[in-house]
XYZ file of C-alpha atoms in Angstrom:
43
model
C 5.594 21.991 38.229
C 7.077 20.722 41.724
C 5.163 20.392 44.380
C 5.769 22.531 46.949
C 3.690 21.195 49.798
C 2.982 17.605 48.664
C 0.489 16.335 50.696
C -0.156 12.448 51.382
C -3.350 10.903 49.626
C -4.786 10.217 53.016
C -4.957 14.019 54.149
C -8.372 14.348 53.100
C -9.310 11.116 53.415
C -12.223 11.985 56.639
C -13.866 14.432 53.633
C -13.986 11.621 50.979
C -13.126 14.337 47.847
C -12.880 12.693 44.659
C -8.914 12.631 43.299
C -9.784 15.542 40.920
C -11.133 18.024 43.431
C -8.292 17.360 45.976
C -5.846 17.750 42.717
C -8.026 20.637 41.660
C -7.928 22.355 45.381
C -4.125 21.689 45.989
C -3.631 23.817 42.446
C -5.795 26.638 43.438
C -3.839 26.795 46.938
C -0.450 26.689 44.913
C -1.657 29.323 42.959
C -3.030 31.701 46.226
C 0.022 30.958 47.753
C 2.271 32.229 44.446
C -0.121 35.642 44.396
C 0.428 35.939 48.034
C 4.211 35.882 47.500
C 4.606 37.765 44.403
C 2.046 40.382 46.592
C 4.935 40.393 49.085
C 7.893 40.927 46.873
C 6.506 44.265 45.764
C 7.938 47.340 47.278
């Protein structure tokens, strides 16, 4: 799956996240964001 909003390792790098939790946050906002725009598309 392509990234759609690729963000640079440093973006959370103030929060100090483990690679796995940023990974596993950036696929739960992919998923929101595909909900949100298959919400959108209906009539």
């Amino acid at each position: 799956m392509k990234k759609r909003f690729p963000l640079p390792r440093g973006a959370f790098a103030s929060m100090s996240m483990p690679v796995e939790q940023q990974d596993a946050l950036e696929a739960l906002a992919e998923q929101q964001l595909a909900l949100a725009e298959l919400q959108l598309d209906q009539p």
